[in-house]
Coordinates of C-alpha atoms and ligand atoms in Angstrom, one line a residue:
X1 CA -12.6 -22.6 -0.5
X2 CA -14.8 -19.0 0.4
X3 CA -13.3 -17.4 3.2
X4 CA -15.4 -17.0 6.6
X5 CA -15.8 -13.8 8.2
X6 CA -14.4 -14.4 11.7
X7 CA -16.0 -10.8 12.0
X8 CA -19.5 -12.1 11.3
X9 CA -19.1 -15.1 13.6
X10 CA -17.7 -12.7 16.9
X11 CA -20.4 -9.8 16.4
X12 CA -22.8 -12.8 17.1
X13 CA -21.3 -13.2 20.6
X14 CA -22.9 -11.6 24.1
X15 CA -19.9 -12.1 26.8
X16 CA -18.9 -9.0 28.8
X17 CA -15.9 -8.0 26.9
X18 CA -17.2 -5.6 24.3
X19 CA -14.5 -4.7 21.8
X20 CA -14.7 -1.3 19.4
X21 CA -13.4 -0.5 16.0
X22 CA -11.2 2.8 16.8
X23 CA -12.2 4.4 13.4
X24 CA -15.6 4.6 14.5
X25 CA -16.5 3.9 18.0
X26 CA -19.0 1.1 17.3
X27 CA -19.0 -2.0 19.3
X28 CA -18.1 -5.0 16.9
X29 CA -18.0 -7.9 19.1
X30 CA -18.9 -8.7 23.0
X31 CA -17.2 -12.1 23.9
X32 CA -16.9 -14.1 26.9
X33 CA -14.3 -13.0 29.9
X34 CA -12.8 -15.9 31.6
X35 CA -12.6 -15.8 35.1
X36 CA -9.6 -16.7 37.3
X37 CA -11.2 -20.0 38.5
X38 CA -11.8 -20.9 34.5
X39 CA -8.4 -19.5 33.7
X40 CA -6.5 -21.8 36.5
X41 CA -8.6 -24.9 35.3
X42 CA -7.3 -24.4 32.0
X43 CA -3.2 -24.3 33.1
X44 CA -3.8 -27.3 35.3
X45 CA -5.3 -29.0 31.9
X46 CA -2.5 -27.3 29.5
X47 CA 0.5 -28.8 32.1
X48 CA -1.1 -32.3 31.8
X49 CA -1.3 -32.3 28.3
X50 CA 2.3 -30.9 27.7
X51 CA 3.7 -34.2 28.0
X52 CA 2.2 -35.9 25.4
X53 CA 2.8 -32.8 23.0
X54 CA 6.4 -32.9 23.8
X55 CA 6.8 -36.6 23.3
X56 CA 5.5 -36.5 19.9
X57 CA 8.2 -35.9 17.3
X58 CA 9.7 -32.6 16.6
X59 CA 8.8 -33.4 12.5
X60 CA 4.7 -33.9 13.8
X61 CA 4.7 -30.8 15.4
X62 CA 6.3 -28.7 12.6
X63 CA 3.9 -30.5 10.0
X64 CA 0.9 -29.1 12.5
X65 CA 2.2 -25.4 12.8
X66 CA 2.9 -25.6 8.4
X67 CA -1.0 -26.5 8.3
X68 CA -1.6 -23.7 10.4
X69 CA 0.5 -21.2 8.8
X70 CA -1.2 -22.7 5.4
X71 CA -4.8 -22.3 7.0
X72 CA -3.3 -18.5 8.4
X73 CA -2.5 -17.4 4.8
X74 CA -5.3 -18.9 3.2
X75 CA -7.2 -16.8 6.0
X76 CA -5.4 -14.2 5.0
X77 CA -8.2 -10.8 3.5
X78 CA -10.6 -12.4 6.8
X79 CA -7.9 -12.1 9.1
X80 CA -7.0 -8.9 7.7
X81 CA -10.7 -7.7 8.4
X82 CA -10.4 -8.5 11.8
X83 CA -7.4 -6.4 12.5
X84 CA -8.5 -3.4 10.8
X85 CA -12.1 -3.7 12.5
X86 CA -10.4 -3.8 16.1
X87 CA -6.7 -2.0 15.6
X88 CA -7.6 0.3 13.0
X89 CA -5.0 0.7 10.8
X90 CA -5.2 0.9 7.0
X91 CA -5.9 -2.8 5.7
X92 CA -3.2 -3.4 3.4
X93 CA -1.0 -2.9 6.3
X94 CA -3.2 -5.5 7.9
X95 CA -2.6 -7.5 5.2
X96 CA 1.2 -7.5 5.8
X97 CA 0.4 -7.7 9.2
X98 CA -0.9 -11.7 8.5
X99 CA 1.7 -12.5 6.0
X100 CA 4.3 -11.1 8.9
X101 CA 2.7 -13.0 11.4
X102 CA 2.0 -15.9 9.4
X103 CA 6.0 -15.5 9.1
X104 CA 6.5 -17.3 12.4
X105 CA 4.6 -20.0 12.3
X106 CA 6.5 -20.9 9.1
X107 CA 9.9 -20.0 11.0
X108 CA 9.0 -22.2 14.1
X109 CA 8.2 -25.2 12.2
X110 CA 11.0 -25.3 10.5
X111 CA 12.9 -24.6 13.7
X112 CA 11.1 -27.1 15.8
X113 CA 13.3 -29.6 14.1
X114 CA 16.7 -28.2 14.8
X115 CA 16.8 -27.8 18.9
X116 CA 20.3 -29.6 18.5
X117 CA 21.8 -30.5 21.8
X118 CA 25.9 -30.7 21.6
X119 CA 28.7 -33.1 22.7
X120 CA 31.4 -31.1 25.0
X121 CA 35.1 -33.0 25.1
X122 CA 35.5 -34.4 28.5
X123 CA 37.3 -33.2 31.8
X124 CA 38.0 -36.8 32.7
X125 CA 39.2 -40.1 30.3
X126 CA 36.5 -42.1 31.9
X127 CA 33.2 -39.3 31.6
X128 CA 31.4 -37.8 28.5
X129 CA 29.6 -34.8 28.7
X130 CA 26.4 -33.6 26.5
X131 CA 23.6 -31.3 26.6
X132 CA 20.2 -31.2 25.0
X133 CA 17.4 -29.3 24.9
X134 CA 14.1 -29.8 26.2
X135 CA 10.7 -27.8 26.8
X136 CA 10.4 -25.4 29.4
X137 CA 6.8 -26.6 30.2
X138 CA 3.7 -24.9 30.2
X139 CA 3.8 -20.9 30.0
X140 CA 1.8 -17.8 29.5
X141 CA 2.1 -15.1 27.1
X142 CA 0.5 -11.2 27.5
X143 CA 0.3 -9.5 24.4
X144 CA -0.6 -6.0 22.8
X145 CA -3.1 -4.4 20.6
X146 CA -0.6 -2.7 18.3
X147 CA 0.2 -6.2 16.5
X148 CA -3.2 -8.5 17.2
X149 CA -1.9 -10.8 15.3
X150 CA 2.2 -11.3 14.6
X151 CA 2.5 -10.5 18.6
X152 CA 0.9 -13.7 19.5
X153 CA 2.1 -16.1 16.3
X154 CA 5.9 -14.3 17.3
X155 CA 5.1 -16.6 21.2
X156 CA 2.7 -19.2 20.1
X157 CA 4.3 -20.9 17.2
X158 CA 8.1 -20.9 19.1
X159 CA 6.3 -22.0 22.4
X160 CA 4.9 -25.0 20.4
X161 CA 7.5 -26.0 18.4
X162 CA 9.7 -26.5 21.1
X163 CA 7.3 -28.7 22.7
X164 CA 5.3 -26.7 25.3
X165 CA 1.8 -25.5 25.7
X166 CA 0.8 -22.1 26.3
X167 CA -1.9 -19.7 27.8
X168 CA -2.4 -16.2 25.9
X169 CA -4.3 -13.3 27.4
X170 CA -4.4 -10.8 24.4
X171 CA -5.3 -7.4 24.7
X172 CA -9.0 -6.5 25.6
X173 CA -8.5 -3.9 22.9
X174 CA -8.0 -6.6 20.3
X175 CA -8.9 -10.2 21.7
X176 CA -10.8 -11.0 17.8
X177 CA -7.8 -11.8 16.0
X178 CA -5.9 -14.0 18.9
X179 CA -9.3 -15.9 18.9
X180 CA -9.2 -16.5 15.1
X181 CA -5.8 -17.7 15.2
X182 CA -6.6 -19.9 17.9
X183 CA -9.4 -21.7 15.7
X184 CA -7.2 -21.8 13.0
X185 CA -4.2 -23.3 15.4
X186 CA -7.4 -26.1 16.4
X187 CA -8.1 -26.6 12.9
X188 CA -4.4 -27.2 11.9
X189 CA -4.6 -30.3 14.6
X190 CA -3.0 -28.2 17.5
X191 CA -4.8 -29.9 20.8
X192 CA -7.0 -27.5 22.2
X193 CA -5.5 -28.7 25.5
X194 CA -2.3 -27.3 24.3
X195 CA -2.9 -23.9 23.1
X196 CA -5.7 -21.6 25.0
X197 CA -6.7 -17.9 24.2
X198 CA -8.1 -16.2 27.2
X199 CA -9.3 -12.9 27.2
X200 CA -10.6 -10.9 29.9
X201 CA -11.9 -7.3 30.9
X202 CA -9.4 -6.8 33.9
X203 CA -5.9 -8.1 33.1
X204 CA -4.2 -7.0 36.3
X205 CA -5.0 -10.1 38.2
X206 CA -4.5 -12.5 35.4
X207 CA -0.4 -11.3 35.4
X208 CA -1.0 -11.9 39.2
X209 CA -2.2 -15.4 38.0
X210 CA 0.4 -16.2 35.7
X211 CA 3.6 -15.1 37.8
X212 CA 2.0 -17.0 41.2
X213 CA 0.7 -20.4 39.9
X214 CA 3.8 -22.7 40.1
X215 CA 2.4 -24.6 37.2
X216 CA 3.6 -21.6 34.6
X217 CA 7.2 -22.2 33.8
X218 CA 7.5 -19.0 32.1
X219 CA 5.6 -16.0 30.8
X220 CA 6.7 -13.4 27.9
X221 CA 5.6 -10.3 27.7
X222 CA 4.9 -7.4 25.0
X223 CA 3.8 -4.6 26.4
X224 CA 4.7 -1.1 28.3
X225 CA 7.7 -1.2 30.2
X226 CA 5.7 -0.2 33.3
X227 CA 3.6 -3.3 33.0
X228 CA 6.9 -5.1 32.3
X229 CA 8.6 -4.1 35.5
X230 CA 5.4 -5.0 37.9
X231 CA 5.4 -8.6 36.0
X232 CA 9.2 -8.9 37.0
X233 CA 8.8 -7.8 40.3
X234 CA 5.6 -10.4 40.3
X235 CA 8.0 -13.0 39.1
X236 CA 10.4 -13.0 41.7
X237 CA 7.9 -15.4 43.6
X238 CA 8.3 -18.8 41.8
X239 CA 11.4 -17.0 39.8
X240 CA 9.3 -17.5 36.8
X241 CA 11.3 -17.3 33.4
X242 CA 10.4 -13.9 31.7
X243 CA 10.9 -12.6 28.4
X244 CA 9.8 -9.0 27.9
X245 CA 9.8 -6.8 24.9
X246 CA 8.9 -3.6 26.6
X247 CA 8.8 0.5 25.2
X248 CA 11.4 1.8 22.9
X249 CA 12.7 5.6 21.8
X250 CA 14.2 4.8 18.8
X251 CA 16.2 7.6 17.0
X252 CA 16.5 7.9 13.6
X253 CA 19.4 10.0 12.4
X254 CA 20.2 11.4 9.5
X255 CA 24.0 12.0 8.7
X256 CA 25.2 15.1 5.8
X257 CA 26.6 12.5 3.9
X258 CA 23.2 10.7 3.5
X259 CA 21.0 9.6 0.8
X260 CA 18.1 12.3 1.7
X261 CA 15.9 10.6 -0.6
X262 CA 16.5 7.3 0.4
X263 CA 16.2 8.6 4.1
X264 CA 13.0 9.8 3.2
X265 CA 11.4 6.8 2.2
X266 CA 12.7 5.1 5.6
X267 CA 11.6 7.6 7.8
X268 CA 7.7 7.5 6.4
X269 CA 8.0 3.7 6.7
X270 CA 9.9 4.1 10.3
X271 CA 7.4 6.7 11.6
X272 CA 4.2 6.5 10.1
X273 CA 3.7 2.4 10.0
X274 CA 0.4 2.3 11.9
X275 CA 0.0 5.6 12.3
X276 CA 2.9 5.6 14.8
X277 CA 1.5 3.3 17.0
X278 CA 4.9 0.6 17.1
X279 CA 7.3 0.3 19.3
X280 CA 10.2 0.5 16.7
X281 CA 8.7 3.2 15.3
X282 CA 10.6 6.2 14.8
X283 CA 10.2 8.3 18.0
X284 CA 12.7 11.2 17.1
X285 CA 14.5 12.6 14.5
X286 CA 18.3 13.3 14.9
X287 CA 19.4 15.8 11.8
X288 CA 22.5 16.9 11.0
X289 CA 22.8 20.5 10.7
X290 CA 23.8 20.9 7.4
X291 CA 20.8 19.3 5.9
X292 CA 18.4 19.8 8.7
X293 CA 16.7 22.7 6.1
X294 CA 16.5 19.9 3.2
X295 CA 15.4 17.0 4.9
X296 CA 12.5 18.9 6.7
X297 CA 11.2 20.4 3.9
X298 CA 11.0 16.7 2.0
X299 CA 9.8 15.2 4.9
X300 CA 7.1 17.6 5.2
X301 CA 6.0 17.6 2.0
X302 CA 6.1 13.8 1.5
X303 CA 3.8 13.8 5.3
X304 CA 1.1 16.4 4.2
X305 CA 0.0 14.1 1.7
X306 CA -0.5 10.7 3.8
X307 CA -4.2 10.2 3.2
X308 CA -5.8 10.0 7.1
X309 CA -8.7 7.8 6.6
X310 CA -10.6 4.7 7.9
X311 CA -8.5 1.5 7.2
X312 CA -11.2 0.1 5.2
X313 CA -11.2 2.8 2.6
X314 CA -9.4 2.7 0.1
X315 CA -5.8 4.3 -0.1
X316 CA -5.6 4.7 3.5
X317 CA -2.5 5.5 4.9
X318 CA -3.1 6.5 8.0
X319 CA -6.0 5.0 10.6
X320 CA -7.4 6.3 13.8
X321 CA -5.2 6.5 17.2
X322 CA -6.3 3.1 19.3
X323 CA -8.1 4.7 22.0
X324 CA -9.0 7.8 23.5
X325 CA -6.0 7.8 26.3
X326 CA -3.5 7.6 22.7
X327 CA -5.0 10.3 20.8
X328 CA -5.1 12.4 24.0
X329 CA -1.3 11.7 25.3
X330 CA 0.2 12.4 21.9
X331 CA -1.7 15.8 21.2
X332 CA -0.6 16.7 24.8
X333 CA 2.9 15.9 23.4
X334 CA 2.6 17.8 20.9
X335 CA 0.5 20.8 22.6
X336 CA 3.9 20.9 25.3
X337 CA 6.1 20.9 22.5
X338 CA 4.4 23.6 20.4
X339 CA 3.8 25.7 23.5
X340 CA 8.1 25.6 24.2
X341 CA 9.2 26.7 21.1
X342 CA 9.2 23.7 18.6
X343 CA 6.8 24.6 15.6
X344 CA 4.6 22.6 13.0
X345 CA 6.0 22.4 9.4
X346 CA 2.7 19.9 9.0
X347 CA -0.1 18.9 10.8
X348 CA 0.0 19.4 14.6
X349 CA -3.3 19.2 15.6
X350 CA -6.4 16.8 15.4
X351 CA -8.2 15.4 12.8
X352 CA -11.4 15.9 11.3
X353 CA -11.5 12.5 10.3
X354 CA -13.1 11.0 13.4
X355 CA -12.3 11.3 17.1
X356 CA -9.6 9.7 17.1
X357 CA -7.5 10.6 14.1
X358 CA -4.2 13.0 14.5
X359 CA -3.1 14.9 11.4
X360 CA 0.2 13.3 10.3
X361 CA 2.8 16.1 11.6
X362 CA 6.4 17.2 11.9
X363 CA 7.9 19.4 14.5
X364 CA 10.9 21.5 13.9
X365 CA 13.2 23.6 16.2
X366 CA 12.7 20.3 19.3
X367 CA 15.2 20.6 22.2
X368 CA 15.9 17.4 24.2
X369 CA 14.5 18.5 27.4
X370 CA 10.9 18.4 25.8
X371 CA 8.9 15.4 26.8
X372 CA 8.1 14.6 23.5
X373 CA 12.1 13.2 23.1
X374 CA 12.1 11.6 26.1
X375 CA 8.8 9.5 25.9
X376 CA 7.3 7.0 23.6
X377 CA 4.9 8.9 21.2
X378 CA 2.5 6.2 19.3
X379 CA 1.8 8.7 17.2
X380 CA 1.7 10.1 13.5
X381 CA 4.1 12.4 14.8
X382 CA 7.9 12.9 13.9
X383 CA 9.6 15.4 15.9
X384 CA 13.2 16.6 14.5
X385 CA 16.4 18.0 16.4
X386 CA 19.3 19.0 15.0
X387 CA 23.2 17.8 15.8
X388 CA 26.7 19.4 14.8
X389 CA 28.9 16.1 14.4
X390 CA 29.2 12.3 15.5
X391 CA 29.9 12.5 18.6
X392 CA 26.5 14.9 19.9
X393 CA 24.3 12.5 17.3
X394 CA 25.6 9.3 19.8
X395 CA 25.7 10.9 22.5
X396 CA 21.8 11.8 22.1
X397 CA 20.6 9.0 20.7
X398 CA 22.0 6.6 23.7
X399 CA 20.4 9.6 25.9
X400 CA 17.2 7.6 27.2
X401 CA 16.8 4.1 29.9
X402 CA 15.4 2.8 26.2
X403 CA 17.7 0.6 23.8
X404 CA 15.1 -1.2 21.5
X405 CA 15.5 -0.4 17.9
X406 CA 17.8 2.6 15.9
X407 CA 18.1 3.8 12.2
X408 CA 20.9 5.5 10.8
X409 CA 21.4 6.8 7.3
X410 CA 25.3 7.7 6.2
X411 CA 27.2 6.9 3.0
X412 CA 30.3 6.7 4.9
X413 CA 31.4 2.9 5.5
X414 CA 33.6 3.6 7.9
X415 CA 30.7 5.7 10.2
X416 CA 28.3 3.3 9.5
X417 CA 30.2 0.4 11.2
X418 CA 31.7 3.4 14.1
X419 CA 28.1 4.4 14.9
X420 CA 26.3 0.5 14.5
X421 CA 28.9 -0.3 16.9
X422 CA 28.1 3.1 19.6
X423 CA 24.4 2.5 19.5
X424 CA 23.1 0.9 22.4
X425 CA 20.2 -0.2 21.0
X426 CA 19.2 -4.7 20.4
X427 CA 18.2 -3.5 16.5
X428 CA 20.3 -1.1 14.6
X429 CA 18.9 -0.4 10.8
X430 CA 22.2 1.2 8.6
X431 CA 20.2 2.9 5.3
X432 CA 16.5 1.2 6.3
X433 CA 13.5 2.2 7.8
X434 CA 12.1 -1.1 8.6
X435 CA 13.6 -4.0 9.9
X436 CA 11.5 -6.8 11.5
X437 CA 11.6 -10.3 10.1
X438 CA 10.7 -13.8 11.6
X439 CA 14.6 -14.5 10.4
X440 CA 16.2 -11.9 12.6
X441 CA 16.2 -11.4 16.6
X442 CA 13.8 -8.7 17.8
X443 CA 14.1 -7.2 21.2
X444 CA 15.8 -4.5 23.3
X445 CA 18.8 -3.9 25.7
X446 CA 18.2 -1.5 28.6
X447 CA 14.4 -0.9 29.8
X448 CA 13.5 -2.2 26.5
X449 CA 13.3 -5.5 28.0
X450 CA 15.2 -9.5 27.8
X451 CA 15.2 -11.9 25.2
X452 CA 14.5 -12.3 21.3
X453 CA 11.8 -13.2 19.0
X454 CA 11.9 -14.9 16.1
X455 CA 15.2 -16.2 14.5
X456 CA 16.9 -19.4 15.4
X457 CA 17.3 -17.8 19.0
X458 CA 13.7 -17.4 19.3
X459 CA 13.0 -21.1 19.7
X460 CA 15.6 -21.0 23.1
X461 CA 13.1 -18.7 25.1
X462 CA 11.3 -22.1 25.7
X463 CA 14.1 -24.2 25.8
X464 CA 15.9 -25.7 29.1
X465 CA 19.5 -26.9 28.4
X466 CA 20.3 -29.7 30.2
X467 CA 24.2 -30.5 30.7
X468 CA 24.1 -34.5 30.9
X469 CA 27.0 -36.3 32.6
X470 CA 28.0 -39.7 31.7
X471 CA 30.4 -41.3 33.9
X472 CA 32.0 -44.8 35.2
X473 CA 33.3 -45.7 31.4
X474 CA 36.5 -46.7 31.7
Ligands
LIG1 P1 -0.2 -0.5 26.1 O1 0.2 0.8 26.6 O2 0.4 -0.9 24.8 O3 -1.6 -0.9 26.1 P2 0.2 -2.3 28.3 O4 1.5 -2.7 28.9 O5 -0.8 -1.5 29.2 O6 0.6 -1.5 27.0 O7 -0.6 -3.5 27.7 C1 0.0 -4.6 27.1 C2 -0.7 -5.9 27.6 O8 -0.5 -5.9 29.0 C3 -2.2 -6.0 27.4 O9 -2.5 -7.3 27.1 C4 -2.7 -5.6 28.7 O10 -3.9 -6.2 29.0 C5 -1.7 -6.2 29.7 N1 -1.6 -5.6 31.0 C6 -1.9 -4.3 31.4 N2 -1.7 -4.2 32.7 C7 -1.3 -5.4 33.2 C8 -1.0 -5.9 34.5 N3 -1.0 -5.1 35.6 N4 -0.7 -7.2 34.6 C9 -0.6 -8.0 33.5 N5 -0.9 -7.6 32.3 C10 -1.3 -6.3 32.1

């Protein structure tokens, strides 16, 4: 079976939502907005058909989300295309990207058929008591450009599993690959009823949309905790359920007793992962003092050689900055940074690459009243402080309304479990740089927002449980 090239097919298109690959500045695609009116039409449609989709059996459904995960993965290098064209990051990454995403589609299937419900022993001889588990109904998912496409597989396959249908607005930076999965989705034998990509040039009013009409019985959300908190507050209305996975500052700290090497390798994968532009990235290093000297001058080495190039050319490790607002608010992070005192041991500056490309940097000498600490970077950037013991490197790293993901590197067993324990962060990584999988529960504590994804909890964010009373049995 030859591939198509969902990019061919959208640069055909003449709507008024013109979408641009970063690395270049070209216009790839113009697809159709929808408008409220359309958008509204399509949840009334989407709350009728949920019924029927939630009747059929939980094995049917899973067998439709394997054939899309099959079709997904077969997809795979066209997919990939897409991502790189509209996120820009290098396209092996993309590559992982659809295998990632792809991920929880597989996950949910499987899933789909184990939403057990649960007997409770009895408060009275002649009652029983049980509880199951049924569909929340028909909700609404925002997502973000950073992820195109393992942000929306991470709602949509969980959403339909457990029996509901869902409207996604992705981001009007990357609407291409939430389209493609959506024909692949229709393909598998998803009703088109059921699932419904809807992009749009002005999101504002479409959150408006999604937290007023009574019909949505829940919306999640990944995105910037500002946008986060305005949904909440929007929410309040028709107390709408909400799952948000909002901003992080993750630290990454890097104990005296640590494998440097080892720490090495996790903080490139931590920091630099699409060029910086995650929200478990990295976002500040935490040294101790007494190899502060040794893990900079690793670090630096091992960051002035990351190739900064297009993601379509080969050996590309690191792609342009998104848009323009990006690359501007991380060299004006940096520019601060440099200007009170910190210093470049790499990079620091802009590009020649294109535009929008940032030269892979560390800072050195960073003091925690810089702005660069205290705010989310999405950048190729890795500033580092230093600490004297324990105690200062928890007491910084908690420092911040954030408490999404943390990485740690010590050979001590005793500190690893002491400092897992202190974090107050939903992920901690002990010796890893990366940690995301469809098997484990992503999402924050704090302003990092409420919920999971993935795992076997990810299934219950569009789940009701029911407590069912049985009485009169004696
Ligand atoms: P980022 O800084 O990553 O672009 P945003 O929170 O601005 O983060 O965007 C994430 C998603 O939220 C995107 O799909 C965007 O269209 C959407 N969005 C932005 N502003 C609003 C809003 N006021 N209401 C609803 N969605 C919004």
């Amino acid at each position: 079976m030859t591939e198509p090239s969902f990019l061919g097919e959208f640069s055909q298109g003449n709507g008024q939502l013109a979408v641009e690959n970063p690395a270049t500045g070209e216009v790839i695609a113009r697809i159709k907005s929808y408008d409220l009116d359309e958008i509204r039409a399509l949840i009334e449609t989407a709350d009728r058909a949920r019924h029927a989709w939630a009747a059929r059996t939980a094995k049917d459904r899973a067998n439709i989300l394997r054939g899309w995960f099959n079709l997904v993965m077969q997809n795979q290098s066209a997919l990939a295309e897409l991502v790189t064209a509209e996120c820009g990051k290098p396209l092996a990454e993309s590559m992982g990207e659809v295998a990632y995403g792809a991920a929880f589609i597989e996950w949910f299937a499987e899933e789909a058929k184990r939403t057990y419900g649960e007997t409770v022993p009895s408060f009275a001889p002649d009652k029983r008591i049980l509880t199951i588990k049924q569909p929340v109904g028909t909700c609404a998912a925002i997502t973000p450009w950073n992820f195109p496409i393992a942000m929306v597989t991470r709602k949509v396959a969980p959403a339909l599993a457990a029996g509901c249908s869902i409207i996604l607005k992705p981001a009007e930076l990357t609407p291409l690959s939430a389209l493609a999965l959506e024909q692949l989705a229709l393909e598998a034998g998803v009703p088109p009823e059921i699932f419904k990509v809807v992009p749009v040039t002005d999101p504002k009013p479409v959150g408006e949309l999604f937290c007023s009409d009574p019909l949505i019985r829940k919306l999640s959300f990944t995105g910037s905790t500002a946008v986060g908190k305005i949904l909440m507050r929007q929410s309040a209305q028709n107390v709408t359920k909400l799952s948000l996975e909002l901003g992080g500052n993750a630290p990454f700290i890097v104990f005296d007793d640590a494998d440097i090497d080892s720490a090495i390798e996790g903080a490139i994968a931590s920091k630099f992962r699409n060029a910086g532009q995650t929200c478990v990235c990295a976002n500040r290093f935490l040294v101790q003092q007494g190899v502060a000297a040794e893990f900079t001058a690793k670090l630096a080495d091992r960051v002035g050689a990351l190739k900064v190039a297009a993601g379509t050319e080969a050996g590309s490790q690191i792609g342009p900055l998104i848009n323009r607002p990006g690359h501007d608010k991380v060299a004006r992070l940096v520019s601060d940074a440099l200007e009170r005192g910190a210093k470049a041991a790499v990079g620091g500056a802009a590009s020649d690459k294109g535009t929008l490309f940032y030269q892979p940097t560390v800072l050195t000498g960073v003091q925690s009243d810089m702005e660069i600490v205290s705010t989310e970077v999405f950048g190729p950037v890795a500033p580092i402080m230093t600490f004297a013991d324990e105690s200062e490197a928890i007491a910084l790293a908690n420092d911040t309304p954030y408490g999404l993901a943390a990485y740690f590197y010590t050979r001590d067993i005793g500190r690893a479990w002491r400092v897992m324990e202190a974090l107050e962060y939903g992920m901690v990584a002990v010796n890893d740089g990366i940690l995301s999988s469809e098997v484990a529960p992503f999402g924050g504590i704090k302003q990092s927002g409420l919920g999971r994804e993935g795992s076997k909890h990810g299934i219950d964010e569009y789940l009701e449980l029911k407590y069912c009373l049985m009485s009169g049995l004696a």
